[in-house]
DNA sequence: TTGAAAGCGCTAACAG
DNA sequence: CTGTTAGCGCTTTCAA
């Protein structure tokens, strides 16, 4: 890390930015008129308007949003709380939320939690201090402190979570777990394991997917075994690999694994490759999310697709709808999961 | 998409949130005292303080940041302008920026551009209206309109870009292009192509990496050929594949390709797999960025690493330093690129 | 140790 | 069609 200074003149002490008053003076009108021109409201004579625009231009005037929000008692900012962006699913959803929000004139204020409940709670607290117009959770731990904060908060939308605290946009998680497992059952697998590495917080999500997994097994006449359910959230990487290694070394090792997310499936594939087992010949793997990389030929992961763009769109729309009509009832928008069959699954041999 | 309403009572009309004044009244003190307690300033008697805290608690009071910023004439918000999050490199850097900023008491206000200059300009404009304390660009198009906006703006830090408009945190792009190409040369390759799909905006970055590529070729006594430089930014996917297919169908086809980013390399690998060529036996591929998936066994992409966490940290630190001392000279923090050799490169056969 | 009052930049009555 | 004025919630002199 080297450092190359350059000889730019240091920025002069930051002078005050121009205000409506400055513009008004320069244009020879009152504050109100300037305000009206900016907001395209009231009726201002064309010539006056032109002068105002000119003044704005020459001064480089930019409205101060903080002052406006203070007066208006509302903001056009959406608070987004997301786990982290190392799971591309979160990043993709957040990107779509931002695009969607920007299209509707809203900005996104971000708080990532890095899978820490403390960070989650303090992030939410902070977003609330900014008086965000609405809050969108891209995944939620269910933390009680956060729930309490939300009580007096703005409209809240949960993605991939359901709670009476707000509206939800989620796929049918249980059904997702079911179709993934059913796919494996139909291929002829009997010993099917479940693997999750989602952080300790994401309990609800884990539970729904597992219950779908169990339902599918039972329907096929297979008794679910707790032995085959590995929840490795919060466990460090090396230890995780050892546990998976253990699972795959048993004489009655599973012939298929349903991973609770693509990122988990990818991690698993790494372990499996290192052990020297072949996917799908020795082991079938199904993921969940259908992140972009899952479709790469090298990966070709069979997975349950969540339409991230659609979910983001619905979440933003729901947030704004609740904003415009606070009386709107809460509800859940349930998206249908879709199985994407690729080459990581095959009949057991 | 089905919709399940539930019977929650609709939120009552949003009553005004409590203010310092409400707290003051309840605690039987003045606004000033409340303010002092909150900001842990001045000297307030312990008993008074306790009463104030109690009032805050029962009222569920939360300071209004907009009002505070208006008074203080500053915010603790960092504006982040990023291309999009479909390139995991951007997502990773942004995630690190957010973590780093949060640790220092700053929030991140986001504007993604989706590779559109219009979105970039309007996003910056909007962030400036929010009076962000500093701006961090995760990649920049170099657009002149934006440059103009920045003239009167807050401290600006560019990641992966250099400009007199602000400070920079970037790896030595030219050297990166050089070491990637040199690696291929040393393996014995002579016909080495360059491929980029970065959006039309990212010219500077493309240019630096290409110039490193050319330098390495010349050093090896190879004359760079424009024929082998493919810049496919802005060209739709199907057409791209056809062009790459064309390149790889020539009788004197290249035996190696240096891709300007991992995401481009991944895309390329997909095309190559579909053509039926083997990597690395028929074609060596080097990427740039070292995003998380590049290390997956299935991908095992040789690449030039950019330390995204470090870059984010330096960018946030630089931003805050400039905030605290506006007289600080601009400068570039140059990070050294590092070649990560994996299994996508081998000698030509 | 506490309180009164002014003002940050903006919008919205309400007059003229 | 334009201007005056009050006030959003907060911090900060300056007095008491």
XYZ file of C-alpha atoms (C1' of nucleotides) in Angstrom:
730
model
C 0.000 0.000 0.000
C 1.783 3.101 -1.134
C 0.493 6.610 -0.979
C 0.949 9.156 -3.697
C -0.047 12.651 -2.727
C -0.857 15.127 -5.425
C -0.800 18.842 -5.540
C -4.438 19.744 -5.757
C -5.360 22.823 -3.837
C -7.056 21.715 -0.662
C -10.770 22.423 -0.748
C -11.473 25.808 0.746
C -13.273 25.796 4.039
C -16.692 24.538 3.152
C -18.775 27.649 2.624
C -22.473 27.489 3.292
C -24.453 26.120 0.399
C -26.997 28.458 -1.180
C -30.538 28.344 0.186
C -33.911 29.286 -1.205
C -33.353 32.709 0.234
C -30.189 33.224 -1.766
C -31.979 32.154 -4.888
C -34.902 34.424 -4.078
C -32.668 37.415 -3.584
C -30.759 36.832 -6.788
C -33.949 36.344 -8.754
C -35.570 39.280 -7.025
C -38.512 37.287 -5.731
C -39.600 35.795 -2.427
C -38.769 32.421 -0.934
C -42.257 31.206 -1.609
C -41.975 31.824 -5.289
C -38.743 29.909 -5.450
C -40.264 27.075 -3.513
C -43.268 27.061 -5.827
C -41.061 26.938 -8.877
C -39.047 24.044 -7.534
C -42.071 22.038 -6.579
C -43.893 22.965 -9.781
C -46.786 24.186 -7.710
C -48.946 27.234 -7.526
C -48.994 29.517 -10.514
C -45.850 31.404 -11.251
C -45.470 33.654 -14.273
C -43.306 32.157 -16.979
C -40.849 35.013 -16.900
C -40.494 34.812 -13.128
C -39.963 31.115 -13.348
C -37.253 31.579 -15.914
C -35.459 34.040 -13.682
C -35.677 31.657 -10.762
C -34.267 28.808 -12.798
C -31.458 31.013 -13.911
C -30.645 31.954 -10.343
C -30.716 28.305 -9.322
C -28.356 27.513 -12.135
C -25.828 30.223 -11.420
C -25.786 29.515 -7.703
C -25.734 25.774 -8.135
C -28.578 25.614 -5.679
C -29.755 22.220 -4.450
C -32.693 21.831 -2.090
C -31.869 20.627 1.387
C -33.816 17.443 1.894
C -33.371 17.438 5.645
C -35.099 20.785 5.936
C -37.856 19.659 3.641
C -38.477 16.448 5.572
C -38.513 18.336 8.813
C -41.223 20.604 7.528
C -43.161 17.942 5.689
C -42.920 15.440 8.494
C -42.105 12.669 6.100
C -39.176 11.324 4.131
C -38.815 9.532 0.866
C -36.301 7.096 2.182
C -36.751 3.363 2.505
C -34.753 1.663 5.220
C -33.422 -1.697 4.111
C -32.152 -4.178 6.658
C -30.226 -7.032 5.084
C -28.131 -9.868 6.458
C -25.052 -9.414 4.378
C -24.116 -9.237 0.746
C -21.863 -12.241 0.739
C -24.935 -14.247 0.065
C -25.680 -13.076 -3.452
C -29.368 -13.613 -2.858
C -29.450 -10.747 -0.392
C -27.375 -8.592 -2.673
C -29.620 -9.304 -5.630
C -32.786 -8.560 -3.726
C -31.343 -5.348 -2.330
C -30.196 -4.256 -5.758
C -33.681 -4.798 -7.092
C -35.204 -2.930 -4.177
C -32.930 -0.001 -4.827
C -33.784 0.123 -8.525
C -37.469 -0.165 -7.839
C -37.371 2.472 -5.120
C -35.337 4.895 -7.213
C -37.902 4.546 -9.977
C -40.554 5.709 -7.565
C -38.532 8.572 -6.170
C -37.307 6.854 -3.032
C -33.768 6.395 -1.829
C -32.479 3.447 0.134
C -30.781 3.807 3.491
C -28.918 0.644 4.290
C -28.219 -1.350 7.386
C -26.522 -4.690 7.043
C -26.411 -6.934 10.043
C -23.593 -9.317 9.243
C -25.708 -11.941 10.934
C -25.468 -10.210 14.280
C -28.577 -9.501 16.293
C -26.932 -6.581 17.976
C -26.104 -5.028 14.642
C -29.621 -5.733 13.503
C -31.204 -4.008 16.472
C -28.931 -0.992 16.374
C -29.326 -0.727 12.629
C -33.085 -0.656 12.923
C -32.912 1.859 15.733
C -30.758 4.081 13.605
C -32.988 3.790 10.553
C -35.915 4.780 12.709
C -34.079 7.863 13.900
C -33.751 8.804 10.281
C -37.526 8.543 10.112
C -37.466 6.252 7.117
C -40.829 6.175 5.413
C -40.893 2.391 5.517
C -38.688 -0.486 6.503
C -37.923 -3.515 4.369
C -36.242 -6.529 5.910
C -34.389 -8.816 3.559
C -34.577 -11.703 5.974
C -35.178 -11.215 9.670
C -33.956 -12.881 12.826
C -37.195 -12.406 14.716
C -35.357 -10.654 17.519
C -37.671 -9.391 20.260
C -35.913 -6.070 20.757
C -36.360 -5.279 17.111
C -39.969 -6.303 17.279
C -40.488 -3.842 20.081
C -38.893 -1.016 18.132
C -41.143 -1.796 15.223
C -44.228 -1.310 17.322
C -44.154 2.449 16.953
C -42.342 2.387 13.657
C -43.260 2.991 10.043
C -44.828 0.415 7.719
C -42.664 -2.672 7.657
C -42.321 -5.289 4.964
C -40.565 -8.563 5.523
C -39.056 -10.541 2.715
C -38.734 -14.248 3.479
C -40.313 -13.873 6.887
C -43.803 -13.681 8.269
C -44.863 -11.633 11.220
C -47.899 -9.727 12.443
C -45.563 -6.751 12.786
C -45.816 -6.046 9.108
C -46.668 -7.309 5.680
C -44.696 -10.066 4.047
C -43.455 -10.984 0.665
C -42.204 -14.515 0.710
C -42.239 -17.622 -1.296
C -44.046 -20.600 0.079
C -41.010 -21.876 1.957
C -42.569 -25.099 3.069
C -43.673 -25.925 -0.421
C -40.178 -25.054 -1.628
C -38.696 -27.561 0.784
C -41.277 -30.033 -0.337
C -40.687 -29.795 -4.069
C -36.930 -29.937 -3.638
C -37.212 -33.069 -1.549
C -39.887 -34.592 -3.730
C -37.639 -34.161 -6.725
C -34.988 -36.217 -4.937
C -37.497 -38.814 -3.825
C -38.759 -39.208 -7.346
C -35.244 -39.787 -8.550
C -35.180 -42.742 -6.174
C -33.322 -41.344 -3.197
C -34.247 -42.617 0.271
C -31.526 -41.234 2.494
C -31.832 -37.517 1.990
C -30.119 -35.081 4.323
C -30.943 -31.453 5.060
C -28.157 -28.940 5.475
C -28.360 -25.312 6.483
C -25.704 -22.776 7.393
C -27.978 -19.789 7.786
C -27.189 -17.823 10.859
C -28.715 -18.745 14.141
C -31.221 -15.961 13.731
C -32.984 -17.196 10.646
C -34.917 -19.795 12.540
C -38.256 -19.313 10.898
C -36.908 -19.815 7.454
C -35.021 -22.922 8.448
C -38.057 -24.347 10.159
C -40.350 -23.841 7.191
C -37.980 -25.429 4.757
C -37.346 -28.342 7.062
C -41.000 -28.909 7.583
C -41.491 -29.043 3.823
C -38.626 -31.489 3.626
C -40.194 -33.689 6.281
C -43.591 -33.534 4.699
C -42.208 -34.711 1.386
C -40.344 -37.573 3.049
C -43.407 -38.748 4.939
C -45.529 -38.599 1.864
C -43.028 -40.952 0.268
C -43.236 -43.274 3.252
C -39.815 -42.327 4.547
C -39.396 -41.601 8.240
C -37.499 -38.343 8.699
C -34.437 -38.792 10.843
C -32.968 -36.023 12.949
C -29.669 -37.617 12.232
C -29.847 -36.304 8.727
C -30.738 -32.753 9.624
C -27.619 -30.602 9.909
C -28.023 -27.028 11.010
C -24.575 -25.560 10.925
C -25.317 -21.849 11.261
C -22.794 -20.151 13.507
C -20.296 -22.975 13.300
C -16.899 -21.995 11.865
C -15.888 -23.200 8.427
C -13.303 -25.808 9.290
C -15.538 -27.485 11.801
C -18.379 -27.460 9.324
C -16.363 -29.282 6.763
C -15.435 -31.934 9.321
C -19.071 -32.467 10.201
C -20.079 -32.820 6.579
C -17.134 -35.109 6.044
C -18.383 -37.217 8.922
C -21.851 -37.398 7.453
C -20.533 -38.522 4.094
C -18.206 -41.119 5.567
C -20.909 -43.154 7.249
C -21.599 -46.535 5.727
C -25.251 -45.541 5.362
C -24.373 -42.099 4.112
C -27.095 -40.076 2.409
C -27.249 -40.215 -1.354
C -28.708 -36.753 -1.618
C -28.616 -33.476 0.267
C -31.091 -30.650 0.243
C -29.236 -27.463 1.096
C -31.245 -24.611 2.516
C -29.662 -22.070 0.171
C -27.546 -21.975 -2.928
C -24.660 -20.491 -1.062
C -24.783 -23.416 1.319
C -25.015 -25.814 -1.603
C -21.975 -24.217 -3.193
C -20.038 -24.599 0.012
C -21.136 -28.198 0.207
C -20.068 -28.872 -3.355
C -16.635 -27.655 -2.428
C -16.402 -30.116 0.442
C -17.700 -32.938 -1.715
C -15.234 -32.222 -4.481
C -12.427 -32.284 -1.973
C -13.560 -35.611 -0.562
C -13.465 -36.929 -4.076
C -17.101 -37.861 -4.438
C -18.858 -37.118 -7.676
C -21.916 -34.924 -8.033
C -24.425 -36.149 -9.044
C -23.224 -39.750 -9.324
C -22.275 -40.236 -5.693
C -24.355 -37.469 -4.260
C -27.217 -35.358 -5.526
C -27.445 -31.776 -4.332
C -30.378 -29.383 -4.425
C -30.115 -25.750 -3.452
C -32.528 -22.911 -2.818
C -32.658 -19.353 -4.256
C -31.401 -19.738 -7.803
C -28.721 -17.104 -7.527
C -26.941 -16.172 -10.728
C -23.952 -18.472 -10.304
C -26.176 -21.521 -9.826
C -26.834 -21.447 -13.541
C -23.194 -21.460 -14.587
C -22.373 -24.614 -16.553
C -19.621 -25.486 -14.089
C -22.032 -25.354 -11.199
C -25.306 -26.325 -12.799
C -27.074 -26.572 -9.483
C -30.588 -27.923 -9.260
C -32.421 -25.457 -7.074
C -35.667 -23.901 -5.975
C -36.036 -20.514 -7.608
C -37.130 -17.417 -5.755
C -37.988 -14.602 -8.087
C -35.830 -11.956 -6.455
C -36.800 -9.146 -8.800
C -40.462 -9.841 -8.329
C -40.139 -10.068 -4.580
C -38.294 -6.771 -4.448
C -40.893 -5.118 -6.624
C -43.767 -6.380 -4.528
C -42.038 -5.344 -1.333
C -41.475 -1.793 -2.520
C -45.000 -1.554 -3.844
C -46.423 -2.865 -0.617
C -44.367 -0.384 1.367
C -45.516 2.551 -0.695
C -49.115 1.412 -0.686
C -49.090 1.277 3.118
C -47.581 4.728 3.097
C -50.322 6.165 1.014
C -53.050 4.398 2.902
C -52.005 3.537 6.443
C -55.337 1.820 6.964
C -54.443 -0.919 4.532
C -54.614 -4.343 6.153
C -51.413 -6.280 6.583
C -51.000 -9.363 4.517
C -48.700 -11.840 2.955
C -47.885 -12.019 -0.697
C -47.040 -15.585 -1.340
C -44.841 -16.319 -4.323
C -44.789 -19.794 -5.779
C -41.416 -21.530 -5.723
C -40.231 -23.181 -8.879
C -37.909 -26.136 -9.190
C -35.062 -25.600 -11.618
C -33.599 -28.947 -12.541
C -29.975 -28.853 -13.569
C -27.183 -31.370 -13.463
C -26.437 -31.639 -9.751
C -29.156 -34.226 -9.267
C -29.522 -37.759 -10.655
C -30.808 -41.138 -9.526
C -28.671 -42.847 -6.882
C -26.506 -45.557 -8.287
C -48.949 -15.081 -6.592
C -51.754 -15.380 -4.127
C -52.675 -12.896 -1.479
C -53.706 -13.805 2.010
C -55.113 -10.941 4.013
C -55.097 -11.203 7.756
C -57.153 -9.590 10.395
C -54.687 -7.306 12.084
C -56.147 -4.018 13.152
C -55.012 -1.406 10.666
C -52.443 0.905 12.174
C -54.080 3.927 13.691
C -53.473 7.199 11.922
C -49.821 7.881 12.511
C -49.697 10.151 15.545
C -46.825 12.557 15.867
C -43.754 11.021 17.397
C -42.596 12.447 20.719
C -40.061 15.265 20.611
C -37.544 16.645 23.056
C -40.248 18.961 24.257
C -42.538 16.087 25.171
C -39.721 14.450 27.046
C -38.876 17.701 28.766
C -42.423 18.240 29.915
C -42.795 14.725 31.224
C -39.497 14.929 33.066
C -40.292 18.394 34.298
C -37.182 19.953 32.781
C -36.358 22.084 29.772
C -35.543 21.048 26.223
C -31.939 21.990 26.773
C -31.527 19.610 29.627
C -32.989 16.763 27.633
C -30.708 17.558 24.760
C -27.729 17.645 27.090
C -28.629 14.280 28.538
C -28.972 12.697 25.128
C -25.718 14.060 23.863
C -23.971 13.311 27.157
C -22.868 16.917 27.327
C -22.887 19.695 29.822
C -23.326 18.788 33.434
C -26.685 17.463 34.405
C -27.446 16.288 37.913
C -27.656 12.529 38.196
C -31.204 12.586 39.456
C -32.322 14.879 36.647
C -30.652 12.637 34.165
C -32.411 9.623 35.547
C -35.764 11.334 35.249
C -35.023 12.282 31.672
C -34.047 8.747 30.770
C -37.200 7.499 32.325
C -39.280 9.912 30.304
C -37.473 8.888 27.141
C -38.183 5.293 27.922
C -41.883 5.662 28.635
C -42.434 7.867 25.622
C -40.353 5.725 23.324
C -38.598 8.888 22.244
C -36.144 8.749 19.374
C -34.181 11.782 18.246
C -35.076 13.150 14.837
C -31.922 13.057 12.787
C -33.242 15.395 10.124
C -33.764 18.133 12.680
C -30.377 17.525 14.163
C -28.622 17.671 10.789
C -30.450 20.823 9.908
C -29.182 22.507 13.028
C -25.721 21.015 12.933
C -25.261 21.601 9.236
C -23.809 18.186 8.747
C -24.902 14.599 8.432
C -23.377 11.294 9.300
C -24.388 9.668 6.102
C -22.075 8.361 3.423
C -23.441 8.330 -0.094
C -22.387 5.241 -2.002
C -22.694 5.141 -5.764
C -22.284 1.651 -7.168
C -22.763 0.100 -10.587
C -24.927 -2.780 -9.649
C -24.851 -5.731 -7.314
C -25.016 -8.395 -9.971
C -21.300 -8.114 -10.116
C -20.436 -9.589 -6.733
C -17.348 -7.445 -6.548
C -19.467 -4.322 -6.226
C -21.727 -6.010 -3.730
C -18.781 -7.172 -1.649
C -17.156 -3.774 -1.607
C -20.409 -2.067 -0.703
C -21.049 -4.552 2.073
C -17.626 -3.822 3.496
C -18.170 -0.101 3.207
C -21.427 -0.395 5.095
C -19.860 -2.417 7.898
C -16.943 -0.067 8.170
C -19.154 3.005 8.127
C -21.564 1.612 10.685
C -18.634 0.935 12.970
C -17.748 4.608 12.830
C -21.295 5.827 13.340
C -22.123 6.504 9.725
C -25.012 5.194 7.680
C -24.931 4.431 3.993
C -27.348 6.000 1.540
C -27.318 4.035 -1.659
C -27.574 4.847 -5.322
C -27.016 2.083 -7.833
C -26.649 3.049 -11.428
C -27.406 -0.164 -13.261
C -24.710 0.902 -15.669
C -26.691 3.918 -16.802
C -25.097 7.327 -16.884
C -28.425 8.987 -16.415
C -29.091 6.969 -13.303
C -25.606 7.750 -12.124
C -26.041 11.486 -12.530
C -29.470 11.619 -10.973
C -28.354 9.368 -8.155
C -25.457 11.642 -7.330
C -27.679 14.688 -7.556
C -30.070 13.102 -5.133
C -27.363 12.071 -2.690
C -26.103 15.628 -2.721
C -29.563 16.911 -1.875
C -29.413 14.686 1.143
C -26.226 16.502 2.048
C -24.266 13.313 2.486
C -21.098 13.924 4.437
C -19.020 12.239 1.761
C -19.448 10.313 -1.439
C -17.863 7.003 -2.275
C -17.951 5.728 -5.829
C -17.594 2.015 -6.304
C -16.479 2.423 -9.878
C -17.209 5.524 -11.888
C -18.083 6.253 -15.495
C -16.224 9.554 -15.623
C -19.370 11.334 -16.777
C -18.898 15.076 -17.148
C -22.241 16.047 -15.642
C -21.383 14.137 -12.522
C -17.978 15.738 -12.417
C -19.630 19.121 -12.486
C -21.954 18.235 -9.626
C -18.992 17.096 -7.615
C -17.311 20.453 -7.917
C -19.350 21.946 -5.102
C -19.922 18.656 -3.370
C -18.581 16.946 -0.279
C -15.346 14.969 -0.081
C -15.371 12.284 -2.705
C -13.535 8.984 -2.778
C -13.291 6.853 -5.866
C -12.711 3.156 -5.716
C -11.140 1.762 -8.874
C -10.935 5.148 -10.498
C -8.603 8.095 -10.420
C -9.626 11.700 -10.736
C -8.544 15.102 -9.478
C -12.126 15.470 -8.252
C -11.378 13.405 -5.214
C -9.144 10.900 -3.555
C -8.810 7.386 -4.847
C -8.438 3.923 -3.511
C -7.525 1.610 -6.293
C -5.289 -1.229 -7.074
C -2.579 -0.720 -9.591
C -4.780 -1.673 -12.534
C -2.028 -1.574 -15.093
C 0.159 -3.796 -13.021
C -2.787 -6.117 -12.522
C -3.224 -6.436 -16.259
C 0.477 -6.987 -16.537
C 0.830 -9.779 -14.010
C -2.212 -11.585 -15.370
C -0.810 -11.466 -18.874
C 2.708 -12.248 -17.752
C 1.445 -15.352 -16.021
C -0.002 -16.520 -19.333
C 3.140 -15.624 -21.221
C 5.259 -17.551 -18.787
C 3.076 -20.576 -19.291
C 4.049 -20.358 -22.960
C 1.031 -18.648 -24.478
C 1.599 -16.339 -27.440
C -1.880 -15.633 -28.693
C -3.553 -14.046 -25.718
C -6.851 -12.203 -26.043
C -8.360 -9.523 -23.827
C -12.056 -9.569 -23.097
C -14.145 -7.040 -21.225
C -17.866 -6.671 -20.764
C -17.793 -3.747 -18.382
C -20.298 -1.129 -19.287
C -19.395 1.540 -21.760
C -18.845 3.920 -18.905
C -15.948 2.197 -17.236
C -13.462 3.336 -19.824
C -10.640 4.256 -17.517
C -10.555 0.890 -15.882
C -10.621 -0.931 -19.185
C -7.865 1.246 -20.538
C -5.551 0.666 -17.600
C -5.964 -3.061 -17.646
C -5.471 -3.191 -21.395
C -2.361 -1.103 -21.181
C -0.939 -3.506 -18.611
C -1.840 -6.364 -20.904
C -0.069 -4.719 -23.810
C 2.959 -3.891 -21.748
C 3.358 -7.499 -20.711
C 3.003 -8.699 -24.271
C 5.591 -6.297 -25.569
C 8.001 -7.206 -22.827
C 7.707 -10.777 -24.045
C 8.366 -9.688 -27.590
C 4.793 -10.203 -28.715
C 3.125 -7.528 -30.807
C -0.283 -6.700 -29.340
C -3.023 -7.084 -31.893
C -6.253 -5.109 -31.763
C -7.834 -8.161 -33.242
C -7.509 -9.884 -29.926
C -8.970 -7.091 -27.846
C -12.697 -7.574 -27.369
C -14.614 -4.895 -25.527
C -18.145 -6.131 -25.351
C -19.672 -3.735 -22.830
C -23.164 -2.740 -23.848
C -23.578 -5.591 -26.303
C -26.461 -7.956 -25.517
C -25.738 -11.460 -24.294
C -26.616 -13.502 -27.344
C -24.531 -11.352 -29.619
C -21.654 -11.511 -27.195
C -21.626 -15.258 -27.259
C -21.569 -15.233 -31.054
C -18.587 -12.907 -31.069
C -16.668 -15.027 -28.601
C -17.626 -18.091 -30.582
C -16.214 -16.415 -33.659
C -12.980 -15.625 -31.892
C -12.571 -19.202 -30.747
C -13.382 -20.680 -34.140
C -10.522 -19.026 -36.000
C -7.745 -21.308 -37.113
C -5.285 -19.086 -35.234
C -7.541 -18.816 -32.233
C -6.055 -17.539 -28.991
C -4.893 -20.138 -26.517
C -5.563 -17.886 -23.572
C -7.901 -15.079 -22.596
C -7.460 -12.417 -19.985
C -10.896 -11.335 -18.842
C -11.222 -7.882 -17.316
C -13.270 -9.170 -14.401
C -14.229 -12.427 -12.775
C -17.826 -12.004 -13.758
C -16.724 -11.664 -17.357
C -14.489 -14.703 -16.983
C -17.392 -16.705 -15.585
C -19.543 -15.724 -18.509
C -16.744 -16.689 -20.836
C -16.322 -20.067 -19.182
C -19.978 -20.711 -19.864
C -19.523 -20.016 -23.561
C -16.413 -22.129 -23.712
C -18.076 -25.059 -21.990
C -20.913 -24.871 -24.455
C -18.543 -24.853 -27.408
C -17.022 -27.977 -25.969
C -13.527 -26.684 -25.414
C -11.703 -27.620 -22.263
C -10.358 -25.167 -19.720
C -7.423 -25.062 -19.251
C -6.349 -27.635 -21.857
C -7.761 -25.867 -24.888
C -7.972 -22.419 -23.402
C -6.526 -20.739 -20.349
C -8.606 -18.106 -18.625
C -7.542 -15.437 -16.139
C -9.987 -13.174 -14.369
C -9.774 -10.077 -12.212
C -11.237 -9.316 -8.759
C -11.130 -12.635 -6.950
C -14.775 -12.671 -6.016
C -15.898 -15.414 -3.670
C -17.131 -17.841 -6.310
C -13.829 -17.737 -8.173
C -12.393 -19.926 -5.454
C -15.021 -22.651 -5.689
C -13.453 -25.936 -6.750
C -15.793 -26.145 -9.714
C -14.679 -22.774 -10.968
C -11.128 -22.549 -9.714
C -10.423 -19.416 -11.648
C -6.945 -17.974 -11.816
C -7.382 -14.309 -11.120
C -5.917 -11.038 -9.945
C -7.074 -10.367 -6.403
C -8.340 -7.017 -5.248
C -8.604 -6.835 -1.514
C -12.186 -5.609 -1.340
C -12.335 -5.375 2.437
C -9.156 -3.388 2.582
C -10.236 -1.073 -0.193
C -13.537 -0.420 1.523
C -11.814 0.281 4.807
C -9.359 2.692 3.264
C -12.130 4.446 1.370
C -14.212 5.005 4.478
C -11.188 6.120 6.443
C -10.157 8.509 3.714
C -13.658 9.937 3.572
C -13.821 10.534 7.286
C -10.324 11.958 7.408
C -11.220 14.511 4.749
C -14.321 15.316 6.742
C -12.386 16.056 9.858
C -9.735 17.991 8.055
C -10.984 19.482 4.796
C -7.529 20.829 4.127
C -6.132 17.360 3.627
C -4.545 16.936 0.222
C -6.149 14.601 -2.248
C -4.279 11.482 -3.089
C -4.361 7.951 -4.312
C -3.981 4.914 -2.160
C -2.549 2.311 -4.416
C -3.138 -1.294 -3.467
C -0.935 -3.975 -4.877
C -2.690 -6.593 -6.992
C -1.945 -10.216 -6.310
C -2.092 -13.090 -8.735
C -4.036 -16.081 -7.475
C -3.147 -19.101 -9.542
C -5.828 -21.738 -9.728
C -6.713 -24.364 -12.251
C -8.099 -22.345 -15.142
C -4.645 -21.743 -16.546
C -2.085 -24.180 -17.942
C 0.514 -24.307 -20.706
C -0.929 -24.449 -24.227
C -0.809 -27.887 -25.732
C -26.998 23.248 37.126
C -30.857 24.675 34.417
C -33.828 27.551 31.185
C -35.197 30.982 27.394
C -34.704 32.136 22.883
C -32.841 32.157 18.314
C -32.208 29.902 14.094
C -30.799 25.870 10.690
C -33.754 25.594 5.341
C -37.855 24.526 4.019
C -43.208 24.607 3.118
C -47.918 26.167 3.717
C -51.473 28.958 5.227
C -53.054 33.341 4.509
C -52.922 38.146 2.793
C -52.231 41.412 -0.508
C -49.559 36.049 -9.215
C -46.425 37.131 -5.216
C -44.925 38.037 -0.307
C -45.141 37.578 4.937
C -45.035 34.694 8.554
C -45.028 30.743 11.509
C -43.095 26.551 12.692
C -41.179 21.467 11.822
C -37.306 19.313 16.067
C -33.126 20.102 17.251
C -28.672 22.481 19.284
C -26.435 26.354 21.249
C -25.208 30.642 23.006
C -26.218 33.382 26.892
C -28.499 34.416 31.311
C -30.228 33.259 35.563
